[in-house]
PDB file of C-alpha atoms and ligand atoms in Angstrom:
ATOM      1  CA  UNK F   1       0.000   0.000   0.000  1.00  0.00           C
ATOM      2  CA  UNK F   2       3.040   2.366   0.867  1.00  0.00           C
ATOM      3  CA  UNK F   3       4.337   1.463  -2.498  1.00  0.00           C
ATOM      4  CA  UNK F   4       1.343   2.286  -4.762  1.00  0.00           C
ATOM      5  CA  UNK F   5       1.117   5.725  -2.952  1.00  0.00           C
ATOM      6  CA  UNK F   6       4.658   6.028  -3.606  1.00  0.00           C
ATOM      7  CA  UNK F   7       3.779   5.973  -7.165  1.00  0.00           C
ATOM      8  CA  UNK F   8       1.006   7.602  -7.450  1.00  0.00           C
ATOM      9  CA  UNK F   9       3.382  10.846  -5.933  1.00  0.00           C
ATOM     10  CA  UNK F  10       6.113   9.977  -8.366  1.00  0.00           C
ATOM     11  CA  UNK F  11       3.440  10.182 -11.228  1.00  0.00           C
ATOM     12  CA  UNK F  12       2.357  13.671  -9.789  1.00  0.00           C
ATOM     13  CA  UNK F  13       5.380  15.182 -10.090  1.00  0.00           C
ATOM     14  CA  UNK F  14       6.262  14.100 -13.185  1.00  0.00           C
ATOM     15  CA  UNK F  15       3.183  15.733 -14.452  1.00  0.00           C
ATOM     16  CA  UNK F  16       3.962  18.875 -12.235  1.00  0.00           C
ATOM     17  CA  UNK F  17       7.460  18.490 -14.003  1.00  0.00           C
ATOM     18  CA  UNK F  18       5.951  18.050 -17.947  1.00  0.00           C
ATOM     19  CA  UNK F  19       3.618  21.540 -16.645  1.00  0.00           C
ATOM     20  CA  UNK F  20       6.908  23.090 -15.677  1.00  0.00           C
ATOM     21  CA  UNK F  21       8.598  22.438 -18.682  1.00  0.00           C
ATOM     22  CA  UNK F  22       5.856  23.520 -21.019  1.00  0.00           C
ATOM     23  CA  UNK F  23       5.103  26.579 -19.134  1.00  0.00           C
ATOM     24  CA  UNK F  24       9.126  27.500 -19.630  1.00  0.00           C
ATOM     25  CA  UNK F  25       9.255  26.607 -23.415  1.00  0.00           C
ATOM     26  CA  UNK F  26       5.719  28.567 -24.386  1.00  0.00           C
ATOM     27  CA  UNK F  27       7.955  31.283 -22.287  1.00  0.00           C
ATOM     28  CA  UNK F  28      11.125  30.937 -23.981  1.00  0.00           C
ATOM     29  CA  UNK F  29       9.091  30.813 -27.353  1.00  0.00           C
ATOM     30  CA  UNK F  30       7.006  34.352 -26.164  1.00  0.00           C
ATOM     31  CA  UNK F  31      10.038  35.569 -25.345  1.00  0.00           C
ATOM     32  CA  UNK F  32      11.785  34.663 -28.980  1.00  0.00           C
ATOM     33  CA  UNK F  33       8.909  35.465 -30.929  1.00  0.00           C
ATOM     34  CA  UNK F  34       8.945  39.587 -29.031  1.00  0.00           C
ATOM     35  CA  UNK F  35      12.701  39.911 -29.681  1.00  0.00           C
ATOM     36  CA  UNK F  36      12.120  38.401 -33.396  1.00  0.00           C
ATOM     37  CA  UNK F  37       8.848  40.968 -34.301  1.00  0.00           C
ATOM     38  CA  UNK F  38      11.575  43.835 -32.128  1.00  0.00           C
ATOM     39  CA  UNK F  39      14.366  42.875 -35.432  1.00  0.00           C
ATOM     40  CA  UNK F  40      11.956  43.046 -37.259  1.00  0.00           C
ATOM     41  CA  UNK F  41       9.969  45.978 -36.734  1.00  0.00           C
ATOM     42  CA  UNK F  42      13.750  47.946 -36.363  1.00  0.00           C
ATOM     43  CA  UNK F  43      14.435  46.601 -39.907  1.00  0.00           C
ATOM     44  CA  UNK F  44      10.995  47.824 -41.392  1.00  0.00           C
ATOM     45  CA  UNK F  45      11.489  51.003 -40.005  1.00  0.00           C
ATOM     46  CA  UNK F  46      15.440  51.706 -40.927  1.00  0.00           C
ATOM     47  CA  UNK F  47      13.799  51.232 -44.720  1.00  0.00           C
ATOM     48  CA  UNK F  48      11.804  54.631 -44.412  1.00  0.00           C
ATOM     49  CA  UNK F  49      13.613  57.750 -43.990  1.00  0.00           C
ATOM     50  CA  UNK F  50      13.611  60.046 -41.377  1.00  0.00           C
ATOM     51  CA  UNK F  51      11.868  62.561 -43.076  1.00  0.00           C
ATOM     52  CA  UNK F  52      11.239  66.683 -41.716  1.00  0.00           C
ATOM     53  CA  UNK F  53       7.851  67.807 -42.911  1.00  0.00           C
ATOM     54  CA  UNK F  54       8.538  71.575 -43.912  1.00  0.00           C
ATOM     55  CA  UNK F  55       5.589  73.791 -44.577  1.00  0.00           C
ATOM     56  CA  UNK F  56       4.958  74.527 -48.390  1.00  0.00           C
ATOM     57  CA  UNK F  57       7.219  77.280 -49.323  1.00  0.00           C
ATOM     58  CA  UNK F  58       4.385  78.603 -51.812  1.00  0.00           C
ATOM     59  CA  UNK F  59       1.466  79.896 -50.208  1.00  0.00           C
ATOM     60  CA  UNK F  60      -1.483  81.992 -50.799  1.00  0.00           C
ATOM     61  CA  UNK F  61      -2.368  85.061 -49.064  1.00  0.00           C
ATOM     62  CA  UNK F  62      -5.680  86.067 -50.124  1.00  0.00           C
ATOM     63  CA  UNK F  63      -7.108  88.587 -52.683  1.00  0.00           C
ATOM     64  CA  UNK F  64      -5.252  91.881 -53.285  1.00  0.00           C
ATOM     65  CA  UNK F  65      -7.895  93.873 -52.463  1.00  0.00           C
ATOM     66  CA  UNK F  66      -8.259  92.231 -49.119  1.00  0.00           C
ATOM     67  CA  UNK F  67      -4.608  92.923 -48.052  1.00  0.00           C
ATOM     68  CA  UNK F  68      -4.748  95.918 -45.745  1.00  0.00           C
ATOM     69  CA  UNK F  69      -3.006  99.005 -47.393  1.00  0.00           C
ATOM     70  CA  UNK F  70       0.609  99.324 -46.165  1.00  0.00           C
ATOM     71  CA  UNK F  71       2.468  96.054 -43.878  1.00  0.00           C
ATOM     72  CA  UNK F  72       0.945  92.935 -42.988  1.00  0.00           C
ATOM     73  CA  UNK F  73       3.524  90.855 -40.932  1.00  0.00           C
ATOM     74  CA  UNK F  74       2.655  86.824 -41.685  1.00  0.00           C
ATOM     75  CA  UNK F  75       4.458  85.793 -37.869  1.00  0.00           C
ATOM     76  CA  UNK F  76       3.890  81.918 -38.669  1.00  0.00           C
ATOM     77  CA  UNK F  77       6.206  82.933 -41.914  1.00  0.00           C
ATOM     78  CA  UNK F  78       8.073  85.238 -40.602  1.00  0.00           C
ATOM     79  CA  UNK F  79       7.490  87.517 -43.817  1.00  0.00           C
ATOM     80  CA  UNK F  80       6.516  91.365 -44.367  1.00  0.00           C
ATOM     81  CA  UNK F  81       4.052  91.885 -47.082  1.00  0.00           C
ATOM     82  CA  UNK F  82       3.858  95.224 -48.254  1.00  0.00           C
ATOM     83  CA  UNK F  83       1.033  96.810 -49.612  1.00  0.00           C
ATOM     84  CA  UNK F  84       1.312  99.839 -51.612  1.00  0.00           C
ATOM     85  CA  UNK F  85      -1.793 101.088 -53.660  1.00  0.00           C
ATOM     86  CA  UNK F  86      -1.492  98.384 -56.483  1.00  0.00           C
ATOM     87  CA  UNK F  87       1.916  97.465 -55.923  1.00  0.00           C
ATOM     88  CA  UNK F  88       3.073  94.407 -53.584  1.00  0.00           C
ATOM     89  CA  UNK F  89       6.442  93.338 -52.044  1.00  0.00           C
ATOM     90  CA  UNK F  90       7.532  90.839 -49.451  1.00  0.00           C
ATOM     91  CA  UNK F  91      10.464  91.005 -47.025  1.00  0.00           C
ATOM     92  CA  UNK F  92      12.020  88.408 -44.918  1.00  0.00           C
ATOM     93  CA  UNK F  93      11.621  88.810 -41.391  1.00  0.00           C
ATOM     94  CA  UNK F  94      14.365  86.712 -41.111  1.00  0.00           C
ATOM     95  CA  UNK F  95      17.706  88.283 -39.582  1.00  0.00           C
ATOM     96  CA  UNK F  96      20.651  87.656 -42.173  1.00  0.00           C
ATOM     97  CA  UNK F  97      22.687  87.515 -38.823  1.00  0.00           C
ATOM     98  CA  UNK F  98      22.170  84.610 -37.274  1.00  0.00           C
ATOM     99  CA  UNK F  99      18.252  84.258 -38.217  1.00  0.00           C
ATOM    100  CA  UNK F 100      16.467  85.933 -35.174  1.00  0.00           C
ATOM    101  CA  UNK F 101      12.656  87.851 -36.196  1.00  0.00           C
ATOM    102  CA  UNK F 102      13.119  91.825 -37.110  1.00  0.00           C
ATOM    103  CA  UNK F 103      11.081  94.399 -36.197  1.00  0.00           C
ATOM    104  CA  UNK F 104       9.545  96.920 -38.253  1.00  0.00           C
ATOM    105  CA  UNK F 105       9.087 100.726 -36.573  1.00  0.00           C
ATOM    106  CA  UNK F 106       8.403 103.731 -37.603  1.00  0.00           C
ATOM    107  CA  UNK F 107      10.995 105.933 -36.096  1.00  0.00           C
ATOM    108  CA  UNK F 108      10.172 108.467 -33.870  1.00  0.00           C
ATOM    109  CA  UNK F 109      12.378 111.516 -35.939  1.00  0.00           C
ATOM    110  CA  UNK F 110      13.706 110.847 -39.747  1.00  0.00           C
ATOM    111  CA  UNK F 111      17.396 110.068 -39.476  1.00  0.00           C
ATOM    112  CA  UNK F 112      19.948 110.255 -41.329  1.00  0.00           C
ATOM    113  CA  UNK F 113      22.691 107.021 -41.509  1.00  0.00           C
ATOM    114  CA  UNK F 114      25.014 105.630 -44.013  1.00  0.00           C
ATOM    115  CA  UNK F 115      24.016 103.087 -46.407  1.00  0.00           C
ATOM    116  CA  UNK F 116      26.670 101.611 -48.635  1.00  0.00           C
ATOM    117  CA  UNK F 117      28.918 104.352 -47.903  1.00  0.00           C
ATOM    118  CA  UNK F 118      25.951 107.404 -48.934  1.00  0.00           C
ATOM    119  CA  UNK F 119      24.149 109.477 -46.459  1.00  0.00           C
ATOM    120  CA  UNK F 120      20.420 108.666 -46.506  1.00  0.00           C
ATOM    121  CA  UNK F 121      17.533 109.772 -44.553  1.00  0.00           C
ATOM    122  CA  UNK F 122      15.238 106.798 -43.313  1.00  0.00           C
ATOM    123  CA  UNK F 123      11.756 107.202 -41.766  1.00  0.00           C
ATOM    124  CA  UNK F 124      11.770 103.336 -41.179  1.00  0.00           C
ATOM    125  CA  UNK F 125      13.749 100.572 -40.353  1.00  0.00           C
ATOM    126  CA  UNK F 126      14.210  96.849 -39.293  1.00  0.00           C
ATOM    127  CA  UNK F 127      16.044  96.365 -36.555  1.00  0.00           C
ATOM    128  CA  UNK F 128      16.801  92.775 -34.406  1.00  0.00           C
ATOM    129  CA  UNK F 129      16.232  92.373 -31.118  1.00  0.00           C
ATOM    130  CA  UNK F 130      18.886  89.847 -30.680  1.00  0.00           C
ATOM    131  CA  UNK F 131      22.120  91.900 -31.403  1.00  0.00           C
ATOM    132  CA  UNK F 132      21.144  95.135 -32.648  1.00  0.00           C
ATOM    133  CA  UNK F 133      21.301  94.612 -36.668  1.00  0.00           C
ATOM    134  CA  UNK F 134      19.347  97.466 -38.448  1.00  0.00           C
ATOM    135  CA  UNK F 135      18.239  97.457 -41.842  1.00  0.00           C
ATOM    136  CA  UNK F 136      16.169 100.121 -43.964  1.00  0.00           C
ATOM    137  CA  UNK F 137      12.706  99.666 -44.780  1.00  0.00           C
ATOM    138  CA  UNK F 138      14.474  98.074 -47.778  1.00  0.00           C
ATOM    139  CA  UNK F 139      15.631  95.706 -45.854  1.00  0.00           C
ATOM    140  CA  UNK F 140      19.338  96.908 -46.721  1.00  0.00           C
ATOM    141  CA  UNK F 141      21.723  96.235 -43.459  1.00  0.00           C
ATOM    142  CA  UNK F 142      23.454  99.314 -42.091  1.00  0.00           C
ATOM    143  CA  UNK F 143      24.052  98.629 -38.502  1.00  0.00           C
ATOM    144  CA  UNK F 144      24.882  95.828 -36.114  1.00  0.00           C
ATOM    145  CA  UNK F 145      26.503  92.718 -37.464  1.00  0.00           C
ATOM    146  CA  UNK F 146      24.210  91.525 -40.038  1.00  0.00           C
ATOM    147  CA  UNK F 147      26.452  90.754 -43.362  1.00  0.00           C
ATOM    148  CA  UNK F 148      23.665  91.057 -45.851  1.00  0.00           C
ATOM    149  CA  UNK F 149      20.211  92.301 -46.820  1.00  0.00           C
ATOM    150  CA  UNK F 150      16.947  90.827 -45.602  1.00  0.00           C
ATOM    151  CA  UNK F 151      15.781  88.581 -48.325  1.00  0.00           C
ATOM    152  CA  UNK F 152      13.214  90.064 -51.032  1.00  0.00           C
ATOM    153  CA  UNK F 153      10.693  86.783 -52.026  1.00  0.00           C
ATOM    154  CA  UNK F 154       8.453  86.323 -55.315  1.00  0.00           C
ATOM    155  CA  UNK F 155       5.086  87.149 -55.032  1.00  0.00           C
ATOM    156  CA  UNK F 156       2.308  86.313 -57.850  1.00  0.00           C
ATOM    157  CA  UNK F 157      -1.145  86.153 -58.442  1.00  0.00           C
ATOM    158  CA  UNK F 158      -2.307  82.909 -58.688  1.00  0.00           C
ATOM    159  CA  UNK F 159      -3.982  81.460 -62.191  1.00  0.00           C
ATOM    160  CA  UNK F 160      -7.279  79.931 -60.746  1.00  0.00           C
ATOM    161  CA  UNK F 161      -8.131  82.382 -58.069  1.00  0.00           C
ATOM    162  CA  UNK F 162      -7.051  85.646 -58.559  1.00  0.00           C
ATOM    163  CA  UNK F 163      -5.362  85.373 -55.087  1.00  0.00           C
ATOM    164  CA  UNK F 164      -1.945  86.889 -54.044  1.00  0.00           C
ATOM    165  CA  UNK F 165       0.559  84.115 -54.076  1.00  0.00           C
ATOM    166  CA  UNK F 166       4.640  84.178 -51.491  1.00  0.00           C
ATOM    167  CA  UNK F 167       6.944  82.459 -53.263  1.00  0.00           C
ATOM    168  CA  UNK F 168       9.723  81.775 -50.421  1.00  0.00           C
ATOM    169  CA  UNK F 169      11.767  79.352 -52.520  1.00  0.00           C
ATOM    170  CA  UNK F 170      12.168  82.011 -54.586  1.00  0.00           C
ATOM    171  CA  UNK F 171      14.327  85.357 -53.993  1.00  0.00           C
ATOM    172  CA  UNK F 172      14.062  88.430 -56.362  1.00  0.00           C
ATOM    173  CA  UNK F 173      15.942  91.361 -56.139  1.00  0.00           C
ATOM    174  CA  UNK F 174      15.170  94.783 -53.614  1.00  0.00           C
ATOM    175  CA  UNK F 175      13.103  96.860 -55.880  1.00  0.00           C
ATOM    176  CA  UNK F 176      10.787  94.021 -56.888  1.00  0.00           C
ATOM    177  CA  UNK F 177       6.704  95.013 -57.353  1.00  0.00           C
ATOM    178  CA  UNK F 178       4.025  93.034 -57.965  1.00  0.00           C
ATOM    179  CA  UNK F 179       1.255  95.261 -59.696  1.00  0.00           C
ATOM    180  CA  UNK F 180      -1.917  93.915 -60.222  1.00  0.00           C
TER     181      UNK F 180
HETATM  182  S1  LIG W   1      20.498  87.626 -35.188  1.00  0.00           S
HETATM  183 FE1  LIG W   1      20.054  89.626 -35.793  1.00  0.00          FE
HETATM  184  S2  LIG W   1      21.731  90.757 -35.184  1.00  0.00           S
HETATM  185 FE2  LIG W   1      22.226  88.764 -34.595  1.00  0.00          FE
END
């Protein structure tokens, strides 16, 4: 009688054993099958380029006749669009420095400063915040460290609509006008 109970607990663990060993290889399999789909997924993934979605550098800006008359600063493009009668323009707001936003002011008193080695008499100007650049309502640099002009950008009416169109992939030079 001792005996048969004997093997009746050698027969339960070897079934508590078998359990054991199943519940470790559906483990190690789990655990094969996550790193695998990890290699995987790393593999899919290194096939598709990390790519920076820039907004459009073409964008439209409404009918002429809605622009207000004189500046309309665009802060999400960091662009000056001037209106003048039926003529348009657009500035960068972009500092040729080291790229901080300018400010357009009127100045309290006309002054008089040299530009490209002539006197002139400005009413306006740009000037940055960041280390003091100032540019005429041109946008041509005549203080502060800035080595170049703000950037002049196309602007066009568009074909379907009739509507005012910023080109900022492409520059034109100071003295460009849009006349519709
Ligand atoms: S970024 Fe404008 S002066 Fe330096």
């Amino acid at each position: 009688m001792k005996l048969f109970n004997l093997t009746k607990t050698t027969e339960a663990g070897e079934k508590n054993d078998e359990g054991r060993r199943g519940f470790l290889q559906k483990l190690g399999l789990g655990a094969l099958l996550t790193s695998l789909a990890g290699v995987a997924y790393q593999s899919f993934r290194s096939l598709i380029p990390n790519v920076l979605y820039e907004p459009d550098q073409r964008f439209k800006l409404g009918l002429p006749a809605n622009l207000p008359e004189g500046i309309t600063f665009l802060d999400d493009r960091r662009l000056y669009v001037f209106k003048e009668g039926k003529s348009f323009y657009a500035i960068s707001g972009a500092c040729t420095h080291l790229g901080c936003t300018v400010k357009y002011a009127k100045l309290a008193q006309p002054r008089t400063v040299e530009v490209n080695g002539t006197q002139a008499t400005i009413g306006f100007e740009f000037h940055c915040p960041c280390h003091g650049s100032k540019f005429t309502s041109d946008g041509t640099n005549y203080a502060g460290p800035a080595p170049r002009p703000l950037h002049w950008y196309r602007l066009e009416l568009s074909p379907d609509d009739g509507q005012l169109i910023a080109d900022l992939g492409q520059e034109v030079d100071q003295g460009f006008r849009l006349t519709v």
